[in-house]
Coordinates of C-alpha atoms and ligand atoms in Angstrom, one line a residue:
Chain R
M27 CA 0.0 0.0 0.0
S28 CA 1.2 3.5 -0.7
A29 CA 1.5 6.1 2.0
S30 CA -0.2 8.7 -0.1
A31 CA -3.3 6.6 -0.8
T32 CA -5.6 8.9 1.0
P33 CA -5.1 11.9 3.2
A34 CA -6.7 9.9 6.1
A35 CA -4.4 7.0 5.7
S36 CA -1.4 9.3 5.6
A37 CA -2.5 11.1 8.7
E38 CA -3.0 7.7 10.4
Q39 CA 0.5 6.6 9.4
D40 CA 2.0 9.9 10.7
E41 CA 0.3 9.3 14.0
A42 CA 1.6 5.7 14.1
L43 CA 5.1 6.8 13.3
A44 CA 4.9 9.5 16.0
H45 CA 3.7 6.9 18.5
F46 CA 6.5 4.5 17.5
D47 CA 9.2 7.3 17.8
A48 CA 7.9 8.3 21.2
L49 CA 7.9 4.7 22.4
I50 CA 11.5 4.2 21.2
A51 CA 12.5 7.5 22.7
E52 CA 11.3 6.5 26.2
G53 CA 13.0 3.1 25.9
G54 CA 9.7 1.2 25.5
T55 CA 9.3 -2.1 23.8
I56 CA 7.8 -2.7 20.3
E57 CA 5.7 -5.9 20.1
P58 CA 4.8 -7.8 16.9
R59 CA 1.3 -6.3 16.7
D60 CA 2.5 -2.8 17.0
W61 CA 2.9 -0.6 14.0
M62 CA 6.6 -0.3 12.9
P63 CA 8.4 1.4 10.0
D64 CA 9.3 -0.8 7.2
G65 CA 13.0 0.0 7.6
Y66 CA 12.9 -1.1 11.2
R67 CA 11.2 -4.3 10.3
R68 CA 13.7 -5.0 7.5
M69 CA 16.7 -4.2 9.7
L70 CA 15.4 -6.5 12.5
I71 CA 14.7 -9.4 10.1
R72 CA 18.2 -9.0 8.6
Q73 CA 19.9 -8.9 12.0
I74 CA 17.9 -11.6 13.7
A75 CA 18.2 -13.9 10.7
Q76 CA 21.9 -13.4 10.5
H77 CA 22.1 -14.1 14.2
A78 CA 20.1 -17.3 13.9
H79 CA 22.1 -18.5 11.0
S80 CA 25.3 -17.8 12.9
E81 CA 24.1 -20.0 15.8
I82 CA 23.4 -23.0 13.5
I83 CA 26.5 -22.5 11.3
G84 CA 28.5 -21.9 14.5
M85 CA 27.6 -25.5 15.5
Q86 CA 29.8 -26.9 12.8
P87 CA 33.4 -26.1 13.9
E88 CA 32.8 -27.4 17.4
G89 CA 30.4 -30.1 16.2
A90 CA 33.3 -31.6 14.2
W91 CA 35.0 -32.4 17.5
L92 CA 32.1 -34.1 19.3
T93 CA 33.3 -37.5 18.3
R94 CA 36.9 -36.8 19.3
A95 CA 36.6 -35.0 22.7
P96 CA 39.4 -36.4 24.8
S97 CA 37.5 -37.1 28.0
L98 CA 33.9 -38.1 28.6
H99 CA 33.4 -35.0 30.8
R100 CA 34.5 -32.7 28.0
K101 CA 32.5 -34.7 25.5
S102 CA 29.4 -34.1 27.6
V103 CA 30.1 -30.4 28.0
L104 CA 30.6 -30.0 24.2
I105 CA 27.5 -31.9 23.3
A106 CA 25.5 -29.7 25.7
K107 CA 27.1 -26.6 24.2
V108 CA 26.3 -27.5 20.6
Q109 CA 22.8 -28.4 21.7
D110 CA 22.4 -25.0 23.3
E111 CA 23.5 -23.3 20.0
A112 CA 20.8 -25.3 18.2
G113 CA 18.4 -24.0 20.8
H114 CA 19.6 -20.4 20.2
G115 CA 19.0 -20.8 16.5
L116 CA 15.5 -22.0 17.2
Y117 CA 14.6 -19.1 19.6
L118 CA 16.0 -16.6 17.1
Y119 CA 14.2 -18.1 14.1
S120 CA 11.0 -17.9 16.2
A121 CA 11.7 -14.2 17.0
A122 CA 12.2 -13.5 13.3
E123 CA 8.9 -15.3 12.5
T124 CA 7.1 -12.7 14.6
L125 CA 8.1 -10.2 12.0
G126 CA 6.2 -12.0 9.3
V127 CA 8.9 -14.2 7.7
D128 CA 9.1 -17.9 7.5
R129 CA 11.9 -20.0 9.0
A130 CA 12.0 -22.2 5.9
D131 CA 12.5 -19.1 3.7
L132 CA 15.2 -17.8 5.9
L133 CA 17.0 -21.1 5.7
D134 CA 16.6 -21.2 1.9
A135 CA 18.1 -17.7 1.8
L136 CA 21.1 -18.9 3.8
H137 CA 21.5 -22.0 1.6
R138 CA 21.3 -19.9 -1.5
G139 CA 23.9 -17.4 -0.2
Q140 CA 21.4 -14.5 -0.1
Q141 CA 21.7 -14.3 3.7
R142 CA 24.8 -14.9 5.7
A143 CA 26.1 -16.2 9.0
S144 CA 28.9 -14.5 10.9
A145 CA 32.1 -14.9 8.9
T146 CA 33.8 -15.8 12.2
F147 CA 32.8 -19.4 11.5
N148 CA 34.4 -19.4 8.1
H149 CA 37.5 -20.4 9.9
P150 CA 38.3 -24.0 10.5
A151 CA 38.5 -25.7 13.9
L152 CA 41.8 -27.5 13.4
T153 CA 42.5 -29.0 16.8
W154 CA 40.7 -29.9 20.0
A155 CA 42.0 -26.6 21.6
D156 CA 40.0 -24.7 19.0
T157 CA 36.8 -25.8 20.7
G158 CA 38.1 -24.1 23.9
A159 CA 39.3 -21.0 22.0
I160 CA 36.0 -20.7 20.2
A161 CA 34.0 -20.9 23.4
W162 CA 36.2 -18.6 25.4
L163 CA 36.8 -16.0 22.6
T164 CA 34.0 -16.1 20.1
D165 CA 31.3 -16.9 22.7
G166 CA 33.0 -14.3 24.9
A167 CA 32.7 -11.7 22.1
A168 CA 29.1 -12.8 21.6
V169 CA 28.2 -12.2 25.2
I170 CA 29.6 -8.7 25.0
N171 CA 27.8 -8.0 21.7
Q172 CA 24.6 -9.5 22.9
A173 CA 24.2 -8.4 26.4
P174 CA 22.9 -5.0 25.3
L175 CA 20.5 -6.8 23.0
C176 CA 18.6 -8.1 26.0
R177 CA 17.3 -4.5 26.2
T178 CA 16.8 -4.1 22.4
S179 CA 13.7 -2.3 21.4
Y180 CA 11.9 -5.2 19.8
G181 CA 10.3 -7.3 22.5
P182 CA 10.6 -10.9 21.0
Y183 CA 14.2 -10.3 20.1
A184 CA 15.0 -8.9 23.6
R185 CA 13.3 -11.9 25.3
A186 CA 15.1 -14.4 23.0
M187 CA 18.4 -12.7 23.8
R188 CA 17.9 -12.9 27.6
R189 CA 17.8 -16.7 27.3
V190 CA 20.6 -16.8 24.9
C191 CA 22.9 -14.6 26.9
Q192 CA 22.6 -16.7 30.1
E193 CA 23.7 -19.8 28.2
E194 CA 26.5 -18.0 26.3
A195 CA 28.0 -16.7 29.6
F196 CA 28.1 -20.4 30.7
H197 CA 29.8 -21.4 27.4
V198 CA 32.5 -18.7 28.0
R199 CA 33.3 -20.1 31.5
Q200 CA 33.5 -23.6 30.1
G201 CA 35.7 -22.6 27.2
Y202 CA 38.0 -20.8 29.6
D203 CA 38.1 -23.9 31.9
L204 CA 39.0 -26.1 28.9
M205 CA 41.9 -23.7 28.0
R206 CA 43.0 -23.7 31.6
A207 CA 43.2 -27.5 31.7
L208 CA 45.3 -27.4 28.5
C209 CA 47.6 -24.7 29.9
E210 CA 48.1 -26.7 33.1
G211 CA 48.8 -29.9 31.1
T212 CA 51.7 -31.1 29.1
P213 CA 53.8 -28.7 27.0
E214 CA 52.2 -30.2 23.9
Q215 CA 48.8 -29.4 25.3
K216 CA 49.7 -25.9 26.1
A217 CA 51.3 -25.4 22.6
M218 CA 48.0 -26.6 21.1
A219 CA 46.1 -24.0 23.2
Q220 CA 48.4 -21.2 22.2
D221 CA 48.1 -22.1 18.5
A222 CA 44.3 -22.1 18.7
V223 CA 44.4 -18.6 20.4
N224 CA 46.7 -17.4 17.7
R225 CA 44.2 -18.4 15.0
W226 CA 40.9 -17.4 16.8
W227 CA 41.9 -14.0 18.3
L228 CA 41.5 -11.9 15.2
P229 CA 38.3 -13.5 14.0
A230 CA 36.8 -12.8 17.4
V231 CA 38.1 -9.2 17.6
A232 CA 37.3 -8.3 14.0
L233 CA 34.4 -10.4 12.8
M234 CA 32.3 -10.8 15.9
F235 CA 31.9 -7.1 16.3
G236 CA 31.7 -6.0 12.7
P237 CA 33.4 -3.3 10.8
P238 CA 34.9 -0.3 12.7
D239 CA 32.2 2.3 13.0
T240 CA 34.1 5.1 14.8
A241 CA 37.2 7.0 13.8
A242 CA 38.6 6.0 17.2
G243 CA 38.2 2.4 16.1
G244 CA 40.8 2.9 13.5
A245 CA 38.4 3.2 10.5
D246 CA 39.4 5.5 7.7
A247 CA 36.8 7.6 6.1
R248 CA 36.0 5.1 3.5
T249 CA 35.3 2.1 5.8
A250 CA 33.9 4.2 8.7
A251 CA 31.2 6.0 6.8
P252 CA 28.9 3.1 5.8
G253 CA 29.5 1.2 9.0
A254 CA 28.8 4.3 11.0
A255 CA 25.6 5.1 9.1
V256 CA 24.2 1.6 9.7
S257 CA 25.2 1.8 13.4
R258 CA 23.6 5.2 13.8
R259 CA 20.4 4.1 12.3
A260 CA 20.3 0.9 14.4
M261 CA 21.0 2.9 17.5
A262 CA 18.4 5.5 16.8
W263 CA 15.9 2.7 16.6
G264 CA 17.1 1.2 19.9
I265 CA 18.1 -2.1 18.1
K266 CA 21.7 -1.5 18.8
R267 CA 22.9 0.2 22.0
H268 CA 26.6 0.7 21.5
T269 CA 29.0 1.1 18.5
N270 CA 30.9 -1.9 17.3
D271 CA 34.1 -0.2 18.5
E272 CA 32.9 0.4 22.0
L273 CA 32.0 -3.3 22.3
R274 CA 35.2 -4.4 20.7
Q275 CA 37.2 -2.4 23.3
R276 CA 35.1 -3.9 26.1
F277 CA 36.0 -7.4 24.7
V278 CA 39.7 -6.7 24.6
D279 CA 39.7 -5.2 28.1
Q280 CA 38.0 -8.5 29.3
C281 CA 40.3 -10.9 27.5
V282 CA 43.8 -9.5 28.2
P283 CA 43.8 -10.3 32.0
Q284 CA 42.2 -13.6 31.3
A285 CA 44.9 -14.5 28.8
E286 CA 47.5 -13.4 31.3
R287 CA 46.0 -15.7 34.0
L288 CA 46.1 -18.6 31.5
G289 CA 49.7 -17.8 30.6
L290 CA 48.7 -17.4 26.9
T291 CA 49.9 -14.6 24.6
L292 CA 47.3 -12.8 22.6
P293 CA 48.7 -12.4 19.0
D294 CA 48.8 -8.7 19.0
R295 CA 52.0 -6.9 20.1
A296 CA 50.3 -3.6 20.4
I297 CA 48.2 -4.8 23.3
R298 CA 49.2 -2.5 26.2
W299 CA 47.4 -0.9 29.1
N300 CA 46.7 2.7 28.4
E301 CA 46.5 4.5 31.8
E302 CA 45.1 7.7 30.2
R303 CA 42.2 6.0 28.4
G304 CA 41.7 3.4 31.1
H305 CA 41.6 0.7 28.4
Y306 CA 44.0 -1.6 26.7
D307 CA 45.3 -0.4 23.4
F308 CA 45.3 -2.9 20.5
T309 CA 46.0 -2.9 16.8
P310 CA 43.1 -1.3 15.0
V311 CA 41.2 -3.8 12.9
D312 CA 42.4 -3.7 9.3
W313 CA 39.1 -4.4 7.7
D314 CA 40.6 -4.9 4.3
V315 CA 42.4 -7.9 5.6
Y316 CA 39.1 -9.3 6.7
R317 CA 37.2 -8.5 3.6
Q318 CA 38.5 -11.7 2.2
A319 CA 37.2 -13.7 5.1
L320 CA 33.8 -12.0 4.7
G321 CA 33.5 -13.0 1.1
D322 CA 32.0 -16.3 -0.1
E323 CA 35.1 -17.3 -2.1
T324 CA 36.9 -19.2 0.5
H325 CA 37.1 -22.9 1.1
W326 CA 35.5 -22.7 4.6
A327 CA 32.7 -20.2 3.6
R328 CA 31.7 -22.6 0.9
Q329 CA 32.2 -25.6 3.2
R330 CA 29.9 -24.3 5.9
I331 CA 27.1 -23.7 3.5
A332 CA 27.6 -26.9 1.7
H333 CA 27.4 -28.8 4.9
R334 CA 24.2 -27.1 5.8
R335 CA 22.7 -27.7 2.4
T336 CA 23.6 -31.3 2.3
A337 CA 22.0 -31.9 5.7
H338 CA 18.9 -30.0 4.5
E339 CA 18.7 -31.9 1.3
D340 CA 19.4 -35.3 2.9
G341 CA 16.6 -34.6 5.4
A342 CA 14.0 -33.4 2.9
W343 CA 12.3 -36.8 2.7
V344 CA 12.0 -36.8 6.5
R345 CA 10.5 -33.4 6.7
E346 CA 8.1 -34.3 3.9
A347 CA 7.0 -37.4 5.8
A348 CA 6.5 -35.4 9.0
A349 CA 4.5 -32.8 7.2
A350 CA 2.4 -35.5 5.4
Y351 CA 1.8 -37.3 8.7
A352 CA 0.9 -34.1 10.6
A353 CA -1.6 -33.3 7.8
R354 CA -3.2 -36.7 8.1
A355 CA -3.0 -36.9 11.8
D356 CA -5.5 -34.0 11.9
T357 CA -8.1 -36.4 10.8
A358 CA -6.9 -39.6 12.4
P359 CA -8.1 -39.9 15.9
E360 CA -5.7 -42.6 16.9
E361 CA -2.7 -40.3 16.7
T362 CA -2.6 -39.2 20.3
A363 CA 0.3 -41.5 21.2
Chain D
M3 CA 24.3 -70.7 6.6
T4 CA 25.0 -67.1 7.4
T5 CA 23.7 -65.3 4.4
T6 CA 25.1 -61.9 4.5
S7 CA 28.4 -60.2 4.8
D8 CA 26.7 -57.9 7.4
A9 CA 27.2 -60.6 10.0
P10 CA 30.8 -60.1 11.3
A11 CA 30.6 -63.1 13.5
N12 CA 28.9 -66.2 12.3
P13 CA 27.9 -69.0 14.6
T14 CA 31.2 -70.8 14.1
T15 CA 33.3 -68.1 15.7
P16 CA 34.1 -68.6 19.3
G17 CA 31.4 -67.0 21.4
P18 CA 30.9 -67.3 25.1
A19 CA 34.2 -69.1 25.4
V20 CA 36.0 -65.9 25.0
V21 CA 34.0 -64.2 27.6
A22 CA 34.5 -67.1 30.0
A23 CA 38.3 -66.6 29.4
V24 CA 38.0 -62.9 30.1
G25 CA 35.9 -63.5 33.2
G26 CA 38.1 -66.4 34.3
G27 CA 37.6 -70.2 33.8
T28 CA 36.4 -71.1 37.2
A29 CA 33.6 -69.0 38.7
P30 CA 35.3 -65.7 39.4
A31 CA 34.4 -63.2 42.2
P32 CA 31.0 -61.6 41.7
D33 CA 32.7 -58.3 41.4
A34 CA 34.6 -59.4 38.3
D35 CA 31.4 -60.7 36.7
L36 CA 29.6 -57.5 37.5
A37 CA 32.4 -55.5 36.1
V38 CA 32.1 -57.4 32.8
H39 CA 28.4 -56.8 32.7
L40 CA 28.5 -53.1 33.5
L41 CA 31.3 -52.6 31.0
R42 CA 29.0 -54.1 28.3
L43 CA 26.1 -51.8 29.3
G44 CA 28.5 -48.9 29.4
D45 CA 30.0 -49.7 26.0
D46 CA 26.5 -49.9 24.6
A47 CA 25.7 -46.4 25.8
L48 CA 29.1 -45.0 24.8
V49 CA 29.1 -46.4 21.3
L50 CA 25.5 -45.5 20.6
G51 CA 26.2 -42.0 21.9
Q52 CA 29.2 -41.8 19.6
R53 CA 27.1 -42.8 16.6
L54 CA 24.5 -40.2 17.5
C55 CA 27.1 -37.5 17.8
Q56 CA 27.9 -38.1 14.2
W57 CA 24.3 -36.8 13.3
I58 CA 24.7 -33.5 15.1
T59 CA 24.7 -30.6 12.5
R60 CA 23.5 -33.2 9.9
A61 CA 20.0 -33.9 11.1
P62 CA 16.9 -33.3 9.0
T63 CA 15.9 -30.3 11.1
V64 CA 17.5 -28.1 13.7
E65 CA 15.0 -29.6 16.2
E66 CA 16.4 -33.0 15.4
D67 CA 20.0 -31.7 15.9
L68 CA 18.8 -30.7 19.3
A69 CA 16.9 -33.9 20.1
L70 CA 19.7 -36.2 19.0
S71 CA 22.3 -34.2 21.0
N72 CA 20.0 -34.4 24.0
I73 CA 19.8 -38.2 23.6
A74 CA 23.6 -38.5 23.0
L75 CA 24.3 -36.4 26.1
D76 CA 22.2 -38.8 28.3
L77 CA 23.9 -41.8 26.8
I78 CA 27.3 -40.5 27.5
G79 CA 26.1 -39.7 31.0
H80 CA 25.0 -43.4 31.4
A81 CA 28.4 -44.6 30.0
R82 CA 30.2 -42.5 32.5
V83 CA 28.4 -44.0 35.5
L84 CA 28.7 -47.6 34.2
L85 CA 32.4 -47.4 33.1
D86 CA 33.4 -45.7 36.4
R87 CA 31.7 -48.5 38.3
A88 CA 33.2 -51.2 36.1
G89 CA 36.7 -49.7 36.7
R90 CA 36.2 -49.8 40.4
L91 CA 34.9 -53.4 40.4
D92 CA 37.4 -55.1 38.1
G93 CA 40.4 -54.4 40.4
T94 CA 42.3 -52.4 37.8
G95 CA 41.3 -49.0 39.2
R96 CA 40.8 -47.7 35.7
T97 CA 38.8 -44.5 35.4
E98 CA 35.9 -43.9 33.0
D99 CA 38.3 -42.2 30.6
D100 CA 40.9 -45.0 30.9
L101 CA 38.3 -47.4 29.8
A102 CA 36.8 -45.2 27.1
F103 CA 40.0 -43.9 25.6
T104 CA 42.8 -46.4 26.1
R105 CA 41.2 -49.8 25.5
P106 CA 41.9 -51.4 22.1
E107 CA 38.8 -52.2 20.1
R108 CA 38.9 -55.9 20.9
E109 CA 38.2 -55.1 24.5
F110 CA 35.0 -53.2 23.8
T111 CA 32.0 -55.3 24.5
N112 CA 29.1 -53.3 23.1
A113 CA 26.4 -55.1 21.2
L114 CA 26.9 -54.8 17.4
L115 CA 23.6 -53.0 17.1
T116 CA 25.0 -49.9 18.7
E117 CA 28.0 -49.7 16.4
L118 CA 26.3 -50.2 13.0
P119 CA 27.5 -47.4 10.9
G120 CA 25.6 -44.5 9.4
G121 CA 22.7 -45.3 7.2
D122 CA 19.9 -42.8 6.7
F123 CA 17.6 -41.3 9.4
A124 CA 15.3 -44.3 9.2
V125 CA 18.2 -46.7 10.2
T126 CA 18.8 -44.4 13.2
V127 CA 15.1 -44.4 14.1
A128 CA 15.0 -48.2 13.8
R129 CA 18.1 -48.6 16.0
Q130 CA 16.7 -46.1 18.5
L131 CA 13.4 -48.0 18.6
A132 CA 15.1 -51.3 19.3
Y133 CA 17.6 -50.0 21.8
T134 CA 15.3 -47.7 23.8
H135 CA 12.5 -50.3 24.2
Y136 CA 15.2 -52.7 25.5
A137 CA 17.0 -50.2 27.7
V138 CA 13.8 -49.0 29.4
L139 CA 12.9 -52.5 30.3
Y140 CA 16.4 -53.4 31.4
Y141 CA 17.1 -50.3 33.5
E142 CA 13.7 -50.6 35.1
A143 CA 14.7 -54.2 36.1
L144 CA 18.0 -52.9 37.3
A145 CA 16.3 -50.3 39.5
G146 CA 15.0 -53.3 41.6
C147 CA 18.5 -54.8 42.3
A148 CA 20.0 -54.9 45.7
D149 CA 23.0 -52.7 44.9
A150 CA 21.7 -49.3 46.0
E151 CA 24.1 -47.4 43.7
L152 CA 23.1 -49.4 40.6
A153 CA 19.4 -49.4 41.6
A154 CA 19.4 -45.6 41.7
F155 CA 21.2 -45.4 38.4
G156 CA 18.7 -47.8 36.9
A157 CA 15.8 -45.7 38.0
R158 CA 17.3 -42.5 36.7
A159 CA 18.4 -44.0 33.4
A160 CA 15.0 -45.7 32.8
K161 CA 13.3 -42.3 33.1
E162 CA 15.7 -40.7 30.7
V163 CA 15.6 -43.5 28.1
A164 CA 11.8 -43.4 28.3
F165 CA 12.0 -39.9 26.7
H166 CA 14.3 -41.4 24.0
R167 CA 11.8 -44.1 23.5
L168 CA 9.0 -41.6 23.0
H169 CA 11.2 -39.8 20.4
A170 CA 11.8 -43.1 18.5
D171 CA 8.1 -44.1 18.7
R172 CA 7.0 -40.7 17.3
W173 CA 9.5 -40.9 14.4
I174 CA 8.6 -44.4 13.4
L175 CA 5.0 -43.4 13.3
R176 CA 5.7 -40.3 11.2
L177 CA 8.0 -42.1 8.8
G178 CA 5.9 -45.3 8.6
R179 CA 2.7 -43.3 7.9
G180 CA 4.2 -40.3 6.2
T181 CA 4.9 -40.7 2.5
P182 CA 5.3 -43.9 0.4
K183 CA 9.0 -43.1 0.3
S184 CA 9.4 -42.7 4.0
A185 CA 7.5 -45.8 4.7
R186 CA 9.8 -47.8 2.3
R187 CA 12.9 -46.3 3.9
M188 CA 11.5 -47.1 7.4
R189 CA 10.9 -50.7 6.4
L190 CA 14.4 -51.0 5.0
G191 CA 15.7 -49.4 8.2
L192 CA 14.0 -52.0 10.4
E193 CA 15.3 -54.8 8.1
R194 CA 18.8 -53.4 8.4
V195 CA 19.0 -53.4 12.2
W196 CA 16.7 -56.2 13.2
P197 CA 19.2 -59.1 12.9
Y198 CA 21.3 -57.2 15.5
T199 CA 18.6 -56.9 18.2
G200 CA 18.9 -60.4 19.5
E201 CA 22.3 -59.9 21.0
L202 CA 20.9 -57.4 23.5
F203 CA 19.1 -60.3 25.2
D204 CA 21.9 -62.8 25.0
E205 CA 22.8 -64.6 28.2
D206 CA 26.2 -66.1 28.7
D207 CA 27.9 -67.7 31.8
V208 CA 28.7 -64.3 33.3
M209 CA 25.1 -63.2 33.0
R210 CA 23.7 -66.5 34.2
R211 CA 25.9 -66.4 37.4
L212 CA 24.9 -62.7 38.0
A213 CA 21.3 -63.5 37.6
A214 CA 21.4 -66.7 39.7
S215 CA 23.1 -64.9 42.6
G216 CA 20.5 -62.2 42.3
T217 CA 23.2 -59.5 41.8
V218 CA 21.6 -58.0 38.7
P219 CA 18.7 -59.2 36.4
S220 CA 19.4 -60.8 33.1
P221 CA 18.0 -59.2 30.0
A222 CA 16.9 -62.5 28.5
P223 CA 13.5 -62.8 30.3
L224 CA 12.6 -59.3 29.1
R225 CA 12.6 -60.3 25.5
P226 CA 8.9 -61.3 25.2
A227 CA 7.9 -57.9 26.7
W228 CA 10.2 -56.1 24.3
E229 CA 8.8 -58.1 21.3
R230 CA 5.2 -57.1 22.4
R231 CA 6.0 -53.5 22.8
V232 CA 8.0 -53.0 19.6
T233 CA 5.5 -55.0 17.6
E234 CA 2.7 -52.8 18.8
V235 CA 4.5 -49.6 17.9
V236 CA 5.7 -50.9 14.5
A237 CA 2.1 -52.0 13.7
R238 CA 0.8 -48.6 14.6
A239 CA 3.3 -47.2 12.0
G240 CA 1.7 -49.5 9.4
L241 CA 4.8 -51.7 9.3
T242 CA 5.7 -55.2 10.4
V243 CA 8.5 -56.3 12.6
P244 CA 11.1 -58.1 10.4
A245 CA 11.7 -61.8 11.1
P246 CA 15.4 -62.1 10.1
S247 CA 16.7 -65.5 9.1
W248 CA 19.9 -64.8 11.0
S249 CA 21.1 -63.1 14.1
A250 CA 24.4 -61.2 14.5
R251 CA 26.5 -61.8 17.6
G252 CA 30.1 -61.1 18.7
G253 CA 30.1 -57.7 20.2
R254 CA 29.9 -59.0 23.7
D255 CA 33.1 -61.0 23.0
G256 CA 34.9 -58.1 21.4
L257 CA 34.3 -59.4 17.9
H258 CA 33.2 -56.3 16.1
T259 CA 32.3 -55.0 12.6
E260 CA 35.1 -53.7 10.5
E261 CA 33.5 -50.2 10.8
F262 CA 34.1 -50.3 14.5
G263 CA 37.9 -49.7 14.2
P264 CA 37.5 -46.2 12.7
L265 CA 34.8 -45.4 15.3
I266 CA 37.2 -46.2 18.1
A267 CA 40.1 -44.5 16.4
E268 CA 38.1 -41.3 16.1
L269 CA 36.8 -41.5 19.7
Q270 CA 40.3 -42.0 21.1
S271 CA 42.4 -39.9 18.6
V272 CA 43.0 -36.7 20.7
H273 CA 43.3 -38.5 24.0
R274 CA 46.0 -40.8 22.5
Q275 CA 47.8 -38.0 20.7
F276 CA 48.7 -36.4 24.1
P277 CA 50.2 -39.1 26.4
G278 CA 50.0 -37.9 30.0
G279 CA 47.6 -35.2 29.0
T280 CA 45.0 -33.9 31.5
W281 CA 41.7 -32.6 30.2
Ligands
FE2_13 FE1 24.7 -19.3 20.9
FE2_14 FE1 27.5 -20.2 22.7

């Protein structure tokens, strides 16, 4: 429908927009049945879908180690974690569905490459220690990124995030504990831990928080401008509460002392406490270096999607059977078992 | 004659004799027998859990990824209790991890059913159906044994496996009465695994001594109840329980399928790569 259809409709819409803006301004919550601007809806769908996709794509690098976990305790912890991530995917797809999209369509968009998961997971998990580094660093980054989303303006998203965040915080502690065990183990175990941190630090710092969106974050005018514009819009709508760079700084500040306690070296020689700022300095993210990882033209980007697509296609007959059965069960009284 | 190459151990391979040798020629201490038995139950749970782990991120839906990981998690939990106890009973002082990660494949005593490789989702549903109906019955029986620790475990495990059984029951219904294609695959799945179900109820000297002394119940008497229950569920799914012309055995004696070696190699790879490692 067009906004200029009739003067009455237009006035009604102005009023709805004013109401929406006022609600956002006072930090209120938008619910599925409330009127919302198209741009707000589109931004939410895009962000929630990407988040949901990241949860289920993110199951793959760790999922690959389920069969090789070196103790039954660690195996149980890892199964529970991967299971949680599946649950996060489900909460988030449900939140997206409240905005009028269908999970099946979102999955199709992921499989066709029209929507993306976080490029963080386009890195391979090469050793057992990677499962610890992923949980400690990328889940750690996720918690910092997502904690403010528990207060995001869209109600179903905020509620989903509250459940997700509690579990993510648990994953971080377990990841740290896994790394601690390796660091206190044999020299070979500790070397494996260090190698994993060397490979997962930058993906966590760079990709989990997105492009620099402030000049302070090290962005030049070219990269900062688009990132900053998107961030500003998301913040104005109360979808986002902090800039990417603020959150990134918070993450670095959290990880440096943890790494010191573990006896691991974060692979960034510029990391140093800055008394004046009250924060750790670190090398600004060179977004160009990461543009490659963001693209689809890498082995692992393709592999993650191919893995998903294969599972989806192999399971098509099962989903069809379940759908056919459910349709028939509506009329079959015996199906209460 | 044994008709198919699926059967890794035909009736001419040494069966219970190997177990008798493992357990000792003359009636060994009850603890040794119980250790052998609990190791078998623990290996069943561990190996089936390992097979289910291979599904995770590959299931037909995200809900199934979640459901199968939930089941795998419970099974690994059962394996931990059972292996831990077996290690304390057999006098070697081996921990659950020693038993899971350092035994060679010939010392694993899981039923062959639990190790059968891959197959499609229907094969997994068929195996889950057979195993869960058996395991609920057995763990319920175990819940009545005199050993308080084992009885408590049996009661808890029976409750957990009852959920896994519900999951299997629901899936066989959906697949059996879903589409012609799913019904055909489900029938093939049942046919694939059914020759391997008999081993779950096998009774050897170890089992007979344990049952006779009243230490733990034997699974053998549970078979008719199991048959009744699975037949009822399979019939509701519009399918029939296969009547295989042969029955596979060997797992209880450490005689496994050729696919078992890679499963164990994968399970133990990291643990073995780091001698003296702590996790
Ligand atoms: Fe998650
Ligand atoms: Fe997580």
